[in-house]
Amino acid sequence: MNKYYLTTPIYYTNAAPHIGHAYTTIAADTIRALKQMQGCHVVLATGTDEHGVNVERAAEAQGKTPQEYTDTISEEFRRQWEILGLHIDRFERTTSDRQAQCVQDLFRRCRERGQVYKGNYTGQYCIFDNAFVDDAKPGDPCPDCGRPTETVTEENYYFRLSEYTEKLLTLYEEQPDFIQPESRRNEVIAFVKQGLRDLSITRTSVKWGIPVPDEPKHVFYVWFDALTTYMSAVHGEHLWPADLHLIGKEIVRFHAVFWPAFLMGAGLPLPKRIFAHGWLLFENDKMSKSRGNIVRATPIHKVLGTDALRYFLLREVVFGQDGSFSYDALVGRYNSDLANGLGNLASRTLSMIHQYRGGSIPASEGDSRIAEEASAVTSSALAAFEKFEFSKALEMIWSLIAAVDKYIVERAPWKQAKLPGGNQHLDQTLYTAAEALRIITSLIAPVLPESAAKIYEQLGFTGSITEVRTKDLHWGHLPAGQALGTVSAVFPRADPKISIEKMKELEIEEYARQQAVLGKTVPQPVPHITIDDFLKVDLRVGVILDAAAVPKSDKLLHLHIDIGEPKPRSIVAGIAEAYKPEALVGRKVAIVANLAPRKLRGIESQGMIVAASLEGGSPSLVSFLEDVPVGARLK
Ligand code: MSP
């Protein structure tokens, strides 16, 4: 039996899973099922990428050890794949003992073969965050905290990547499908042709990582560590090399340049293929935690089912290109293609067999025209699946659904049932519809596993649809006399308004749940107010005239603020930890001008200054990008 070993990226544990991560894992699960249908012994590995400075920092902010912190989030990913019913064979964490051994082993092999050396790494370092800022130039600010970076040199191990330029170009040349799609391959080739520089693969400034053998002050750079998971996940199982690394397009360089070079350096076999898909966009931007435009998978799973999400992602987005997610499009596809298309074909076919033939598949060879069409669609859809052209394959399968629908309408079995001597014709119509439905169901099972299993059972099969092989897809495999199972709707129609509202509601709940898992608090929703309520608040632009610390208080500053009235306001604000008094003079701010005056530490405060309240952090004053006149009202 041919083995097929495929992987997804291992996901960072600095954020909880969203449908961007689900997209890759669902595609991988679909490929797993397709390869299984071809009779391969398939192993799908995924996991979590848990080392590095970001995790160290996030854990510290919550008073946890990095291990405690990553345990929780890694579990969150594992749980997510379980809820979505994805068939994961290996889940590897970079914090496993086996991983440490494999990474150290890879390094030893490279060292023995003279592929690594000790050198000095000079880069821009953020003293506050204790981290090098990759790709920063002298004078650049830290992208995380905005403070200036400093040029720092530390001792590192280097991998001789510069010696691999020609070897990699030969690899891409000799194995044209090593990187796919073509656009990504061209990008990589252009990048490598510019020549490669040696790569630093260890750090001494990071603690949370796998130590270099015999030199524990060095830990491995995250990518040297992370990529090795693909091997450690199947250590000792004779599954390496991987047949496919499925990834998102932003990490192509690591997979198509660094990874094969490390493996060549260690004298180990290379993966056979790297396929990079595009980004899932939401509201025209890449969906990501930092952009805050995330949609989670479980609300969709609860309202429409995981198959609806799988279908949408693989049908709507051309695999390899970017594509947009929207709730409207999701429900639209669900209703038109699943409820009306496939669901309708299944229920009308099966109910007619119940009604006219007592629930038993009639004997007939079926209609030769539909049989031919089914065979043509089967081979072209399988060929498209083989190239990961999911959208195209599904489009073809749905053209067969439309053809069978049309056939049923033309044959009008409800009329045939009334015609004297119409029995044979009716048998043929019903058999054709049922046999086409069986082939369609088997073909879509890798994409819609749960629904296909239900239809398969309703067709009267007692075995699992996962046991169907490509050889079973030929016409005439459905046995006459087979008794149907109980018929029920597989895709009940969804009311767009109600289902979208429900998903959005559950999305808020899921966000809160994930935040709680991450140890963060979520602001409670505030009840709606009317515009009249809002207009009761007199918000004004003010300019700070002077500021001074309030004696015996770490938090309070006493400010005088001109808001366009004859006399400046005296305002006491809890911003001393974030702002030095002298830095505030002349700054324009937003003021709540009609807040009832009150005394703080004996000083009358005649209003309130507006600031964002940051979790566990300092307040951040609201300010204006354009020049605004003092006294202007905020509405
Ligand atoms: N830990 C690294 C990968 C190491 S692999 C040896 C990493 N992790 S990640 O958590 O950021 O996950 C990145 C992967 O998640 C992407 O390559 C892609 O597979 C998936 N996606 C995350 N957001 C996505 C979208 N918005 N759209 C499509 N895929 C997305 O990078």
XYZ file of C-alpha atoms and ligand atoms in Angstrom:
666
model
C 0.000 0.000 0.000
C 1.340 3.445 -0.919
C 1.940 5.713 2.019
C 0.976 9.385 1.849
C 2.255 11.639 4.604
C 0.957 15.205 4.652
C 1.266 18.088 7.093
C -0.238 21.463 7.921
C 1.885 24.242 9.427
C 2.160 23.923 13.172
C 0.238 26.846 14.564
C 1.627 29.494 16.906
C 0.342 29.382 20.435
C 0.143 33.134 20.863
C -3.444 33.232 19.619
C -6.505 31.020 19.614
C -7.594 29.247 16.408
C -9.762 30.968 13.795
C -11.062 29.961 10.361
C -7.759 30.957 8.734
C -6.134 28.060 10.601
C -9.194 25.894 9.999
C -8.900 26.585 6.262
C -5.518 24.859 5.980
C -6.488 22.023 8.294
C -9.787 21.406 6.459
C -8.000 21.367 3.099
C -5.464 18.912 4.537
C -8.247 16.727 5.916
C -9.890 16.730 2.471
C -6.652 15.690 0.775
C -6.247 12.991 3.433
C -9.678 11.587 2.521
C -9.000 11.822 -1.224
C -5.755 9.898 -0.838
C -7.536 7.351 1.308
C -10.087 6.937 -1.483
C -7.156 6.091 -3.765
C -6.223 3.339 -1.331
C -3.165 5.022 0.232
C -2.106 4.599 3.833
C -2.492 8.275 4.795
C -1.070 10.087 7.804
C -1.960 13.717 8.497
C 0.147 15.630 11.011
C -0.459 19.027 12.544
C 0.536 20.585 15.857
C 1.586 23.689 17.700
C 4.630 25.955 17.515
C 5.270 26.933 21.100
C 8.735 28.409 21.533
C 10.105 31.907 21.214
C 10.068 35.294 22.752
C 6.425 36.128 22.027
C 5.202 33.166 24.023
C 7.676 33.905 26.815
C 6.304 37.421 27.029
C 2.605 36.557 26.763
C 3.001 33.954 29.525
C 4.800 36.418 31.769
C 2.055 39.004 31.295
C -0.374 36.472 32.738
C 1.853 35.296 35.545
C 2.160 31.828 33.984
C 5.143 29.749 32.997
C 5.548 29.453 29.213
C 4.739 25.740 29.505
C 1.483 26.366 31.398
C 0.547 29.006 28.883
C 1.206 26.898 25.788
C -0.435 23.811 27.316
C -3.730 25.676 27.338
C -3.524 27.054 23.827
C -2.185 23.881 22.282
C -5.163 22.096 23.810
C -7.426 24.744 22.290
C -6.163 23.834 18.797
C -6.537 20.138 19.424
C -10.070 20.682 20.712
C -10.922 22.829 17.697
C -10.009 20.067 15.245
C -12.002 17.592 17.291
C -15.126 19.782 17.279
C -14.813 20.231 13.521
C -14.487 16.459 13.124
C -11.111 16.687 11.376
C -9.209 13.465 11.242
C -5.806 14.276 12.722
C -3.396 11.346 12.890
C -0.472 13.047 14.644
C -0.489 16.187 16.749
C 3.054 17.266 17.541
C 4.101 20.039 19.898
C 7.478 21.731 19.673
C 7.700 21.322 23.447
C 7.659 17.506 23.309
C 10.785 15.572 24.356
C 10.842 13.808 21.030
C 10.912 17.149 19.252
C 13.924 18.306 21.288
C 15.788 15.125 20.343
C 14.941 15.468 16.657
C 15.982 19.139 16.504
C 19.254 18.412 18.302
C 19.826 15.467 16.026
C 19.277 17.571 12.904
C 21.756 20.105 14.260
C 24.364 17.434 15.088
C 24.098 16.018 11.589
C 24.580 19.484 10.082
C 27.525 20.143 12.434
C 29.210 16.840 11.624
C 28.921 17.646 7.932
C 30.446 21.089 8.448
C 27.262 22.933 7.600
C 27.134 25.124 10.714
C 29.652 27.448 12.352
C 29.739 29.844 15.257
C 29.649 33.511 14.424
C 28.381 36.835 15.624
C 24.909 38.015 14.853
C 24.362 41.727 14.667
C 20.842 43.024 14.528
C 18.398 45.567 15.876
C 17.398 44.701 19.427
C 14.539 46.025 21.536
C 15.876 46.353 25.095
C 12.359 46.682 26.491
C 11.044 43.510 24.830
C 14.358 41.624 25.071
C 14.141 40.551 21.457
C 15.827 40.998 18.127
C 13.579 42.657 15.575
C 14.012 40.718 12.335
C 14.618 42.794 9.202
C 14.891 46.098 11.149
C 17.524 48.680 10.164
C 19.494 50.846 12.635
C 17.167 53.544 13.937
C 13.971 51.595 13.221
C 11.455 51.447 16.077
C 10.317 48.150 17.606
C 7.107 47.117 15.800
C 5.641 45.844 19.080
C 6.252 48.663 21.524
C 7.386 51.518 19.273
C 10.550 52.181 21.308
C 13.807 52.740 19.400
C 15.823 49.578 18.746
C 19.553 49.295 19.435
C 22.222 47.580 17.376
C 23.377 44.537 19.366
C 25.771 41.711 18.587
C 25.501 38.219 20.064
C 27.111 34.865 19.487
C 25.039 32.558 17.254
C 25.354 29.405 15.248
C 25.028 29.960 11.525
C 23.853 27.589 8.853
C 25.799 27.868 5.574
C 22.747 28.776 3.534
C 24.872 30.781 1.090
C 26.283 27.499 -0.211
C 22.848 26.264 -1.248
C 21.894 28.767 -3.927
C 22.836 26.509 -6.829
C 21.685 23.303 -5.124
C 18.242 24.767 -4.504
C 17.917 26.116 -8.028
C 18.777 22.658 -9.353
C 16.153 21.141 -7.067
C 13.438 23.511 -8.371
C 14.550 22.798 -11.915
C 14.618 19.016 -11.571
C 11.397 18.810 -9.591
C 9.143 21.426 -11.150
C 6.268 20.528 -8.829
C 8.353 20.867 -5.649
C 6.721 24.263 -5.015
C 3.171 24.923 -6.137
C 1.306 26.834 -7.416
C 3.464 28.186 -10.229
C 3.263 31.815 -9.029
C 4.843 30.866 -5.690
C 7.493 28.783 -7.419
C 8.478 31.756 -9.545
C 8.719 33.991 -6.477
C 10.985 31.534 -4.700
C 13.224 31.067 -7.721
C 13.577 34.841 -8.118
C 14.445 35.149 -4.429
C 17.071 32.391 -4.478
C 18.609 33.700 -7.706
C 19.548 36.900 -5.871
C 21.906 34.745 -3.790
C 21.439 33.563 -0.216
C 23.123 34.708 2.977
C 24.107 32.410 5.833
C 21.330 32.071 8.352
C 21.558 32.429 12.106
C 19.860 29.370 13.623
C 20.381 29.911 17.359
C 19.847 32.714 19.854
C 21.373 33.451 23.220
C 18.877 36.214 24.024
C 15.923 33.798 24.210
C 15.393 31.249 26.965
C 12.183 29.526 25.931
C 13.448 27.135 23.296
C 15.310 23.893 22.641
C 18.928 24.109 23.844
C 21.835 23.438 21.514
C 23.546 20.153 22.522
C 26.259 20.825 25.128
C 25.729 24.589 24.942
C 22.509 25.336 26.764
C 22.971 29.107 26.645
C 22.111 28.836 22.944
C 18.576 27.889 21.986
C 17.398 27.096 18.483
C 15.830 29.766 16.365
C 12.086 29.143 16.044
C 12.109 28.060 12.383
C 14.927 25.510 12.765
C 12.834 24.085 15.582
C 9.355 24.393 14.012
C 10.136 22.851 10.625
C 11.647 19.794 12.275
C 8.237 18.962 13.741
C 7.338 17.522 10.368
C 9.897 14.791 11.038
C 9.458 14.351 14.766
C 5.681 13.867 14.329
C 6.386 10.572 12.553
C 9.719 9.704 14.140
C 10.592 6.030 13.723
C 7.587 5.300 11.503
C 9.242 5.164 8.065
C 6.909 7.857 6.789
C 9.548 10.460 6.003
C 9.900 12.135 3.521
C 6.581 13.932 3.592
C 4.559 13.737 0.402
C 3.063 17.157 0.958
C 3.531 20.213 3.170
C 0.392 22.300 2.901
C 0.990 25.903 3.997
C -0.233 29.483 3.669
C 1.598 31.654 1.142
C 3.340 33.850 3.738
C 5.600 31.021 4.899
C 6.725 29.708 1.515
C 10.290 30.931 1.894
C 10.822 29.029 5.147
C 9.483 25.842 3.607
C 10.872 26.039 0.095
C 14.291 27.549 0.866
C 15.365 27.013 4.487
C 13.817 23.591 5.028
C 15.254 21.775 1.991
C 18.618 23.415 2.690
C 18.640 22.201 6.327
C 17.730 18.710 5.167
C 20.382 18.660 2.438
C 22.839 19.931 5.042
C 21.938 17.020 7.290
C 21.961 14.527 4.422
C 18.282 13.686 4.828
C 15.575 13.157 2.191
C 13.538 16.182 1.118
C 9.745 16.529 1.179
C 8.185 15.862 -2.214
C 5.902 18.823 -2.553
C 5.057 22.143 -0.954
C 1.723 23.668 -1.801
C 0.950 27.202 -0.637
C -2.647 28.359 -0.590
C -3.772 31.970 -0.489
C -5.219 34.027 2.325
C -8.699 34.086 3.610
C -9.754 37.705 3.678
C -12.442 39.269 5.783
C -13.612 42.761 5.015
C -10.845 43.014 2.373
C -7.968 42.286 4.735
C -6.084 39.134 5.650
C -7.887 37.605 8.567
C -5.488 37.776 11.496
C -5.328 38.370 15.192
C -3.325 41.560 14.837
C -5.874 43.077 12.459
C -8.684 42.007 14.801
C -10.896 40.845 11.906
C -11.237 37.254 12.919
C -14.090 34.831 12.361
C -14.131 31.616 14.331
C -15.191 28.224 13.040
C -17.302 26.872 15.894
C -20.245 29.308 15.513
C -20.527 28.249 11.856
C -20.250 24.611 12.894
C -23.085 25.059 15.411
C -25.476 26.856 13.045
C -24.848 25.347 9.593
C -22.570 22.391 10.346
C -18.887 21.899 9.563
C -19.668 20.582 6.091
C -21.170 23.945 5.169
C -17.906 25.645 6.147
C -15.815 23.044 4.318
C -17.924 23.370 1.197
C -17.832 27.144 1.260
C -14.062 27.357 1.745
C -13.245 24.846 -0.963
C -15.898 25.890 -3.486
C -15.825 29.672 -3.112
C -12.064 30.210 -2.863
C -9.830 29.071 -5.713
C -7.198 27.040 -3.884
C -3.879 28.851 -4.216
C -5.461 32.289 -4.515
C -6.812 34.711 -1.919
C -10.543 34.621 -1.268
C -13.059 36.448 0.864
C -15.177 35.110 3.634
C -18.579 36.637 4.332
C -21.573 35.327 6.227
C -23.879 36.318 3.349
C -21.866 34.336 0.821
C -21.630 31.371 3.213
C -25.391 31.155 3.747
C -26.001 31.866 0.047
C -23.837 28.918 -0.997
C -25.361 26.724 1.669
C -28.900 27.359 0.474
C -28.282 27.275 -3.256
C -25.761 24.434 -3.547
C -26.358 22.281 -0.487
C -30.006 22.695 0.541
C -31.419 23.203 -2.963
C -28.794 21.368 -4.997
C -27.496 18.215 -3.372
C -30.011 18.060 -0.500
C -32.937 18.384 -2.834
C -31.660 15.741 -5.251
C -31.133 13.300 -2.384
C -34.510 13.831 -0.776
C -36.562 13.736 -3.981
C -34.757 10.625 -5.286
C -35.019 8.698 -2.042
C -38.617 9.707 -1.302
C -39.716 8.618 -4.769
C -38.104 5.205 -4.278
C -39.965 4.926 -0.982
C -43.212 6.076 -2.550
C -43.137 4.029 -5.753
C -40.940 1.046 -4.916
C -41.466 0.484 -1.205
C -37.965 1.721 -0.386
C -36.125 -0.880 -2.457
C -33.676 0.003 -5.270
C -35.301 -1.130 -8.526
C -33.435 -3.348 -11.010
C -32.273 -1.475 -14.112
C -29.131 -0.624 -15.988
C -30.035 3.013 -15.794
C -29.923 5.646 -18.462
C -26.796 5.401 -20.646
C -26.581 9.165 -21.243
C -26.489 9.921 -17.512
C -24.140 6.962 -16.972
C -21.719 8.444 -19.501
C -21.973 11.882 -17.989
C -21.342 10.454 -14.505
C -18.256 8.653 -15.745
C -16.904 11.769 -17.501
C -17.525 13.945 -14.433
C -15.937 11.342 -12.166
C -12.695 11.273 -14.102
C -12.462 15.027 -14.583
C -13.376 15.774 -10.960
C -10.807 13.257 -9.678
C -8.186 14.808 -11.953
C -9.026 18.279 -10.595
C -8.903 17.011 -7.000
C -5.500 15.505 -7.725
C -4.260 18.994 -8.620
C -5.993 20.459 -5.524
C -8.386 22.342 -7.783
C -11.193 21.859 -5.299
C -13.404 24.592 -6.620
C -13.239 23.257 -10.161
C -13.885 19.670 -9.042
C -16.937 20.727 -7.045
C -18.258 22.794 -9.907
C -18.080 19.701 -12.140
C -19.831 17.528 -9.581
C -22.577 20.114 -9.249
C -23.004 20.098 -13.022
C -23.804 16.388 -12.678
C -26.343 17.191 -9.953
C -27.990 19.665 -12.344
C -27.996 17.097 -15.153
C -29.687 14.485 -12.960
C -32.237 17.043 -11.773
C -33.028 17.892 -15.369
C -33.294 14.200 -16.224
C -35.817 13.631 -13.423
C -37.925 16.576 -14.576
C -37.861 15.353 -18.175
C -38.744 11.781 -17.249
C -41.445 12.940 -14.797
C -41.559 9.738 -12.695
C -44.779 10.969 -11.082
C -46.372 10.622 -14.540
C -44.577 7.380 -15.349
C -46.047 5.892 -12.152
C -49.542 6.429 -13.538
C -48.935 5.113 -17.043
C -50.048 1.562 -17.765
C -46.912 -0.466 -18.547
C -44.699 2.389 -17.322
C -42.974 0.160 -14.773
C -39.735 -0.405 -16.608
C -39.414 3.260 -17.460
C -40.033 4.230 -13.865
C -37.467 1.649 -12.678
C -34.937 3.133 -15.053
C -35.580 6.702 -13.897
C -35.350 5.786 -10.227
C -32.258 3.620 -10.627
C -30.505 6.318 -12.670
C -31.206 8.971 -10.063
C -30.155 6.733 -7.168
C -26.989 5.469 -8.858
C -25.975 8.996 -9.854
C -26.651 10.074 -6.267
C -24.384 7.271 -4.995
C -21.544 8.353 -7.286
C -22.006 12.039 -6.420
C -22.090 11.215 -2.714
C -18.912 9.170 -2.909
C -17.138 11.872 -4.899
C -18.018 14.635 -2.460
C -17.342 12.584 0.673
C -13.783 13.938 1.108
C -15.194 17.494 1.126
C -18.490 16.812 2.930
C -17.723 13.768 5.096
C -20.591 14.072 7.527
C -23.372 14.746 5.008
C -22.068 12.204 2.519
C -22.092 9.548 5.268
C -25.744 10.394 5.986
C -26.827 10.169 2.334
C -24.853 6.945 1.923
C -26.716 5.454 4.851
C -30.050 6.671 3.467
C -29.154 4.894 0.217
C -29.128 1.730 2.296
C -25.389 1.082 2.642
C -24.346 -0.366 5.963
C -20.554 0.029 5.615
C -18.713 3.318 6.054
C -18.425 5.680 3.118
C -14.746 6.081 4.016
C -14.258 2.561 2.695
C -15.349 3.568 -0.815
C -12.426 3.497 -3.258
C -12.081 5.147 -6.656
C -12.665 1.789 -8.359
C -16.175 1.751 -6.805
C -17.151 4.894 -8.655
C -18.073 3.167 -11.898
C -21.696 3.016 -13.033
C -23.846 0.094 -11.948
C -22.299 -0.566 -8.556
C -25.558 0.128 -6.687
C -27.195 -3.260 -6.050
C -30.810 -3.756 -7.107
C -33.050 -4.717 -4.209
C -30.998 -2.769 -1.648
C -33.339 -1.458 1.051
C -33.071 2.281 1.683
C -32.470 3.660 5.158
C -34.686 6.261 6.784
C -34.872 9.431 4.731
C -34.371 12.803 6.406
C -33.233 16.233 5.200
C -29.438 16.478 5.213
C -29.285 20.233 4.620
C -32.375 21.945 6.040
C -32.852 25.369 4.437
C -31.351 28.203 6.481
C -33.136 31.508 6.924
C -30.347 33.960 5.996
C -31.265 36.647 8.515
C -31.830 34.327 11.460
C -28.804 32.125 10.798
C -26.429 35.057 10.278
C -27.636 36.732 13.477
C -27.181 33.483 15.358
C -23.631 32.991 14.028
C -22.700 36.548 14.961
C -24.137 36.087 18.431
C -22.219 32.820 18.912
C -19.100 34.498 17.536
C -19.192 36.980 20.427
C -19.652 34.118 22.897
C -16.814 32.138 21.338
C -14.553 35.181 21.431
C -15.291 35.613 25.143
C -14.677 31.917 25.773
C -11.361 31.979 23.942
C -10.307 35.122 25.770
C -11.089 33.402 29.066
C -8.988 30.415 27.982
C -6.179 32.829 27.165
C -6.631 34.299 30.647
C -7.948 37.635 29.406
C -11.047 39.484 30.489
C -13.605 40.697 27.994
C -15.438 43.988 28.511
C -19.086 43.283 29.212
C -21.435 44.528 26.499
C -23.122 47.807 27.428
C -26.881 48.123 26.712
C -27.922 50.208 23.684
C -28.653 53.904 24.121
C -30.530 56.291 21.845
C -28.967 59.239 20.049
C -30.701 61.486 22.583
C -28.957 59.640 25.391
C -25.648 60.154 23.635
C -26.279 63.854 23.067
C -26.593 64.315 26.807
C -22.826 63.871 26.977
C -21.037 67.131 26.187
C -17.765 66.020 24.597
C -15.309 68.806 23.714
C -11.882 69.302 22.230
C -9.572 70.856 24.814
C -5.915 71.852 24.938
C -3.801 71.158 28.003
C -2.379 74.422 29.388
C -0.472 72.970 32.314
C -0.098 69.708 34.200
C 1.357 68.786 37.575
C 1.596 65.677 39.719
C -0.942 65.474 42.544
C 1.035 65.236 45.817
C 1.097 61.771 47.431
C -0.484 60.092 44.411
C 1.262 57.859 41.849
C -1.679 57.893 39.500
C -3.160 61.382 39.443
C -2.228 64.504 37.521
C -3.848 67.914 37.949
C -4.426 69.622 34.614
C -5.780 72.945 33.402
C -7.526 72.538 30.097
C -8.862 75.218 27.777
C -12.118 74.061 26.170
C -13.003 77.410 24.603
C -14.683 78.867 27.700
C -13.639 82.109 29.455
C -11.902 80.107 32.206
C -9.883 76.884 31.764
C -11.211 73.759 33.458
C -9.423 72.177 36.402
C -9.372 68.424 35.789
C -7.823 65.617 37.821
C -6.990 62.531 35.722
C -5.540 59.077 36.555
C -2.877 59.167 33.856
C 0.336 59.848 35.812
C 1.767 56.376 35.234
C 1.516 56.764 31.472
C 2.334 60.460 30.905
C 4.917 62.889 32.250
C 3.254 66.238 33.065
C 5.614 68.302 30.889
C 4.937 66.064 27.857
C 1.245 66.910 28.006
C 1.355 70.696 27.719
C -0.076 71.831 24.390
C -1.655 68.442 23.598
C -5.221 68.391 22.298
C -7.518 65.973 24.071
C -11.191 64.979 24.322
C -13.051 66.112 27.433
C -16.399 65.149 28.957
C -17.400 68.717 29.816
C -20.707 68.213 31.599
C -19.693 65.596 34.140
C -20.838 66.816 37.582
C -17.806 68.384 39.352
C -16.289 66.403 42.210
C -13.313 66.653 44.515
C -10.318 64.330 44.199
C -7.586 64.668 46.837
C -9.051 68.056 47.749
C -8.854 69.382 44.157
C -12.062 70.120 42.235
C -12.237 68.166 38.984
C -14.556 69.878 36.484
C -14.792 67.211 33.817
C -13.076 64.101 32.587
C -10.368 63.435 30.027
C -11.119 60.579 27.587
C -8.607 57.735 27.248
C -8.612 54.147 26.029
C -8.396 51.741 28.908
C -5.900 49.025 27.953
C -6.024 45.668 29.625
C -3.244 45.350 32.182
C -1.652 48.428 30.655
C -1.646 52.174 30.954
C -4.328 54.542 29.649
C -3.895 55.956 26.177
C -5.288 59.462 25.570
C -7.683 60.018 22.703
C -6.115 62.434 20.230
C -6.790 63.935 16.804
C -4.887 63.375 13.599
C -6.191 66.578 12.002
C -5.875 70.014 13.543
C -9.133 70.639 15.414
C -10.265 73.909 17.037
C -10.407 74.073 20.811
C -14.016 73.889 22.065
C -15.289 71.877 19.043
C -18.021 69.455 20.032
C -17.560 65.711 19.476
C -20.632 64.043 18.032
N 4.187 28.613 13.365
C 4.288 29.071 12.037
C 4.359 27.926 11.065
C 5.450 26.948 11.326
S 5.372 25.600 10.237
C 6.758 24.745 10.520
C 3.075 29.926 11.705
N 1.995 29.753 12.479
S 0.599 30.537 12.349
O -0.175 30.220 13.514
O 0.816 31.904 12.095
O -0.148 29.831 11.192
C 0.092 30.164 9.918
C -0.776 29.327 9.002
O -2.165 29.395 9.377
C -0.747 29.862 7.599
O 0.394 29.441 6.885
C -2.023 29.305 7.059
O -1.842 27.951 6.813
C -2.974 29.479 8.237
N -3.622 30.793 8.242
C -3.643 31.699 9.272
N -4.392 32.777 8.893
C -4.854 32.597 7.650
C -5.665 33.330 6.777
N -6.204 34.486 7.098
N -5.897 32.796 5.556
C -5.383 31.588 5.170
N -4.617 30.876 5.978
C -4.333 31.334 7.212
O 3.140 30.669 10.758
